[in-house]
Short mmCIF file of N, CA and C in Angstrom, two decimals:
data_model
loop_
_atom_site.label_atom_id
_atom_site.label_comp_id
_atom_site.label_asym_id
_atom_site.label_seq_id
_atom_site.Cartn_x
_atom_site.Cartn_y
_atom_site.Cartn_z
N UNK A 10 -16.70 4.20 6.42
CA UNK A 10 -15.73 4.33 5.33
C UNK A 10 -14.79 3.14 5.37
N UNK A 11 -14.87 2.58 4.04
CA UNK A 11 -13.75 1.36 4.01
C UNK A 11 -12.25 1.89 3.99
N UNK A 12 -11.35 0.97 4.49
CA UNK A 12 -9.88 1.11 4.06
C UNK A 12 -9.64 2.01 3.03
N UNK A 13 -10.29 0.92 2.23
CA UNK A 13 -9.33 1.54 0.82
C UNK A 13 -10.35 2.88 0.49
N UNK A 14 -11.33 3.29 0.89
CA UNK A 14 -12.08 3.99 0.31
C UNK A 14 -11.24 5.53 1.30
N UNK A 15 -10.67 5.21 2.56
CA UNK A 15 -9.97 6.14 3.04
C UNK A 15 -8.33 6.59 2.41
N UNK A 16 -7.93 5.06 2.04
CA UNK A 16 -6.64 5.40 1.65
C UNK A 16 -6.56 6.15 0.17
N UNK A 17 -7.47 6.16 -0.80
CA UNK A 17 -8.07 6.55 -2.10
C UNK A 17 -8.48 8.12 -1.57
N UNK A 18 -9.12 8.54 -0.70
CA UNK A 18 -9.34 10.06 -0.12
C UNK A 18 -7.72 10.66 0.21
N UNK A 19 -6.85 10.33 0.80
CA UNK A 19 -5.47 10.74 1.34
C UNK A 19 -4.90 10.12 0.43
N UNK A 20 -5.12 10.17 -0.73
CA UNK A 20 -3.81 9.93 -1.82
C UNK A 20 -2.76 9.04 -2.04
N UNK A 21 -3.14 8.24 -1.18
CA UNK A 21 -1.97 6.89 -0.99
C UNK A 21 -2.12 5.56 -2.15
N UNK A 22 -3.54 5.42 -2.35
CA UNK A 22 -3.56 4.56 -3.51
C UNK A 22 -4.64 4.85 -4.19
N UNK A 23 -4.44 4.15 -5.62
CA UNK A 23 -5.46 4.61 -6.59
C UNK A 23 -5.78 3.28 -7.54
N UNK A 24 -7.14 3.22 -8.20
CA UNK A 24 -7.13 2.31 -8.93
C UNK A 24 -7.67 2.80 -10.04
N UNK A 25 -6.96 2.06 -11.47
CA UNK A 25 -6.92 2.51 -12.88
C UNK A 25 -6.93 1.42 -13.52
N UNK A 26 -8.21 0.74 -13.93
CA UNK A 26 -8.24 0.12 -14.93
C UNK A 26 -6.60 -0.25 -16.42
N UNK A 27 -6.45 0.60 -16.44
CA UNK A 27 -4.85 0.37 -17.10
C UNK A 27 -3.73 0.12 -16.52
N UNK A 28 -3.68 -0.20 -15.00
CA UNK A 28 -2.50 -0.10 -14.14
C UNK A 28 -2.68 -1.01 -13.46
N UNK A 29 -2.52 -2.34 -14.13
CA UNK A 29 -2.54 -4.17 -13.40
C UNK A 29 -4.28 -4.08 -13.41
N UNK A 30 -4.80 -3.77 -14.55
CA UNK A 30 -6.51 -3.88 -14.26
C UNK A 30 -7.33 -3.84 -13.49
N UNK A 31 -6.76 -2.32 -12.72
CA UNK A 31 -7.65 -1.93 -11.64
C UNK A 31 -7.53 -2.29 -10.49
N UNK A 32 -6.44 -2.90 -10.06
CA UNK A 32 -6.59 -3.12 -8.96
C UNK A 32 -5.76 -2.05 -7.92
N UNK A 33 -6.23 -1.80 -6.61
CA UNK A 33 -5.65 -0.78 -6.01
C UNK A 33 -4.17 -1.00 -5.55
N UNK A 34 -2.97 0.19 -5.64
CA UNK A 34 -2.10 0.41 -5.93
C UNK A 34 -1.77 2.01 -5.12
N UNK A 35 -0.30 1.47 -4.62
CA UNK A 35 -0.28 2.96 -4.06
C UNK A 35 0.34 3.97 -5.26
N UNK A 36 0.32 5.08 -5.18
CA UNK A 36 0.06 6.02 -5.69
C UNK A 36 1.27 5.79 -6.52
N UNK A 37 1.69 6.25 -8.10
CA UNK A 37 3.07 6.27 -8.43
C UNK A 37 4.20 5.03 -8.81
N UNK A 38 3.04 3.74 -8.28
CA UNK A 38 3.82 2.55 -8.17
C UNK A 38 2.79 1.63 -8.79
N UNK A 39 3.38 0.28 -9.02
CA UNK A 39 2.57 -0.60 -9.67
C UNK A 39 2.73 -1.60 -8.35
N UNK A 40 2.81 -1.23 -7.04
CA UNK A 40 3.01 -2.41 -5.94
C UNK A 40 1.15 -2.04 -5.26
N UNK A 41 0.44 -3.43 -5.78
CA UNK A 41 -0.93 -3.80 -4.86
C UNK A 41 -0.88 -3.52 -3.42
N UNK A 42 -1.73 -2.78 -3.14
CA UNK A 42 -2.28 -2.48 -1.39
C UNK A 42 -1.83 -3.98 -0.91
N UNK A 43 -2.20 -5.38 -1.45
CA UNK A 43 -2.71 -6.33 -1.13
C UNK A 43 -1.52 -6.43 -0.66
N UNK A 44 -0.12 -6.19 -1.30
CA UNK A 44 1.18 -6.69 -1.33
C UNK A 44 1.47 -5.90 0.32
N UNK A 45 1.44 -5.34 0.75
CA UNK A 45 1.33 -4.88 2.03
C UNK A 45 0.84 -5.60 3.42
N UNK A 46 -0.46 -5.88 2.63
CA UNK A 46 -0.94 -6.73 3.69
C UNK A 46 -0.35 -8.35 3.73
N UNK A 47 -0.26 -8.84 2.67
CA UNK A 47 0.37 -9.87 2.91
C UNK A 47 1.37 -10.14 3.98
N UNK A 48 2.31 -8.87 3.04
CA UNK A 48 3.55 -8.70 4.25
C UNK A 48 3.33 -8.90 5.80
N UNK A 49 2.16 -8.07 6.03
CA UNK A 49 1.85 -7.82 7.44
C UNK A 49 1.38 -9.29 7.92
N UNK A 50 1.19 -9.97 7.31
CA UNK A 50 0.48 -11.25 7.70
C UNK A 50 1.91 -11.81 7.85
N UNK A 51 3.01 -12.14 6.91
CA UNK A 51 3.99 -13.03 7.15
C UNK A 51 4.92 -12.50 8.31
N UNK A 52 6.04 -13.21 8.31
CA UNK A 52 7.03 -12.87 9.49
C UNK A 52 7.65 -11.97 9.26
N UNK A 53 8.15 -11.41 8.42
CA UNK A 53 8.67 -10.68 8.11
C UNK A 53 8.12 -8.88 8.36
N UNK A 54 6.65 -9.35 8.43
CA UNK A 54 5.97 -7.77 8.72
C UNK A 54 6.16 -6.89 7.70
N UNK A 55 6.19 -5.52 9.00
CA UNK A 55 6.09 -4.30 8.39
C UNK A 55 7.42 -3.89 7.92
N UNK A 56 8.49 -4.33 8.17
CA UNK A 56 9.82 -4.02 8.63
C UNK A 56 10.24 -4.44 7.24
N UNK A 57 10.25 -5.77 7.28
CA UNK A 57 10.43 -6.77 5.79
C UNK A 57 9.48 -5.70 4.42
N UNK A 58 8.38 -5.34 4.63
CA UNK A 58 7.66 -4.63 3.62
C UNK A 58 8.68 -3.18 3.08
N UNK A 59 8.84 -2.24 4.13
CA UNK A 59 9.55 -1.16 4.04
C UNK A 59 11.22 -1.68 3.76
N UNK A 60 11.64 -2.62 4.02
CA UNK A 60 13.11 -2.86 3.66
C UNK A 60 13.17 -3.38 2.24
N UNK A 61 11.98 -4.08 1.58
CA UNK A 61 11.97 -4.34 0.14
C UNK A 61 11.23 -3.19 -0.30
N UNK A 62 10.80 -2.29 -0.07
CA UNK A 62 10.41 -1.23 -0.77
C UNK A 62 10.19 -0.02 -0.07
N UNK A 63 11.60 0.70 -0.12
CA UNK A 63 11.68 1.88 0.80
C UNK A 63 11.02 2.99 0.28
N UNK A 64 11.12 2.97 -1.26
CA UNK A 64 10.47 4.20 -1.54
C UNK A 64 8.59 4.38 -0.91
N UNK A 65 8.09 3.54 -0.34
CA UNK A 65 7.10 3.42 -0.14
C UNK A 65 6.59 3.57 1.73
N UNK A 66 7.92 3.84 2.46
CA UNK A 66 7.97 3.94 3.59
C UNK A 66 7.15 4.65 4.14
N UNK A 67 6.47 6.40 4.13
CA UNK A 67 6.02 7.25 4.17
C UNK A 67 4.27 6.84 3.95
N UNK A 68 3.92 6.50 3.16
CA UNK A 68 2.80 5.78 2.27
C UNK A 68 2.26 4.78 3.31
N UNK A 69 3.43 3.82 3.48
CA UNK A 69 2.78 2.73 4.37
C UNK A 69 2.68 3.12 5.59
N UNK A 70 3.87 3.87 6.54
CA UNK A 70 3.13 4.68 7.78
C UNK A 70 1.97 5.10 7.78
N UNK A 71 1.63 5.96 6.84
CA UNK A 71 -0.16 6.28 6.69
C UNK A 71 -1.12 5.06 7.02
N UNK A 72 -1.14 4.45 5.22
CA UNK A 72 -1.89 3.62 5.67
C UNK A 72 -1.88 2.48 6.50
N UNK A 73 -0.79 1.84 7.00
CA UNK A 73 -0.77 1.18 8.30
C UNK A 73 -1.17 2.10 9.74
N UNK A 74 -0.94 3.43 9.97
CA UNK A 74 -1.69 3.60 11.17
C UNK A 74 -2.03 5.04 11.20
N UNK A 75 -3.24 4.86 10.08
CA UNK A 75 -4.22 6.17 9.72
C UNK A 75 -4.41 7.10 11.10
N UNK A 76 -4.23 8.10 10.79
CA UNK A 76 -4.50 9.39 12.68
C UNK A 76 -6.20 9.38 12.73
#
């Protein structure tokens, strides 16, 4: 099972052709999975990700460290 094909099962993101043309998105929001990972790549991390977008805190615990 891929990432996203897990995070799409647990409700965290979804993709809709009408919502930035499909590309995956967590649930409720127009912010790209991708935008996450980026984060995680720069210096700023996970920390920097959740401090520019708190409503999404909960969401990214998941999918950053699936049980």
């Amino acid at each position: 099972m891929t990432l996203n094909n897990l995070l799409k099962t647990q409700g965290i993101i979804h993709s809709d052709p009408e919502i930035m043309s499909g590309v995956p998105v967590f649930v409720g929001t127009r912010v790209p999975l991708q935008t996450l990972f980026d984060y995680l790549e720069s210096e700023g991390g996970l920390a920097e990700f959740i401090n520019d977008f708190p409503y999404l805190e909960t969401q990214t615990m998941i999918a950053t460290f699936p049980q």
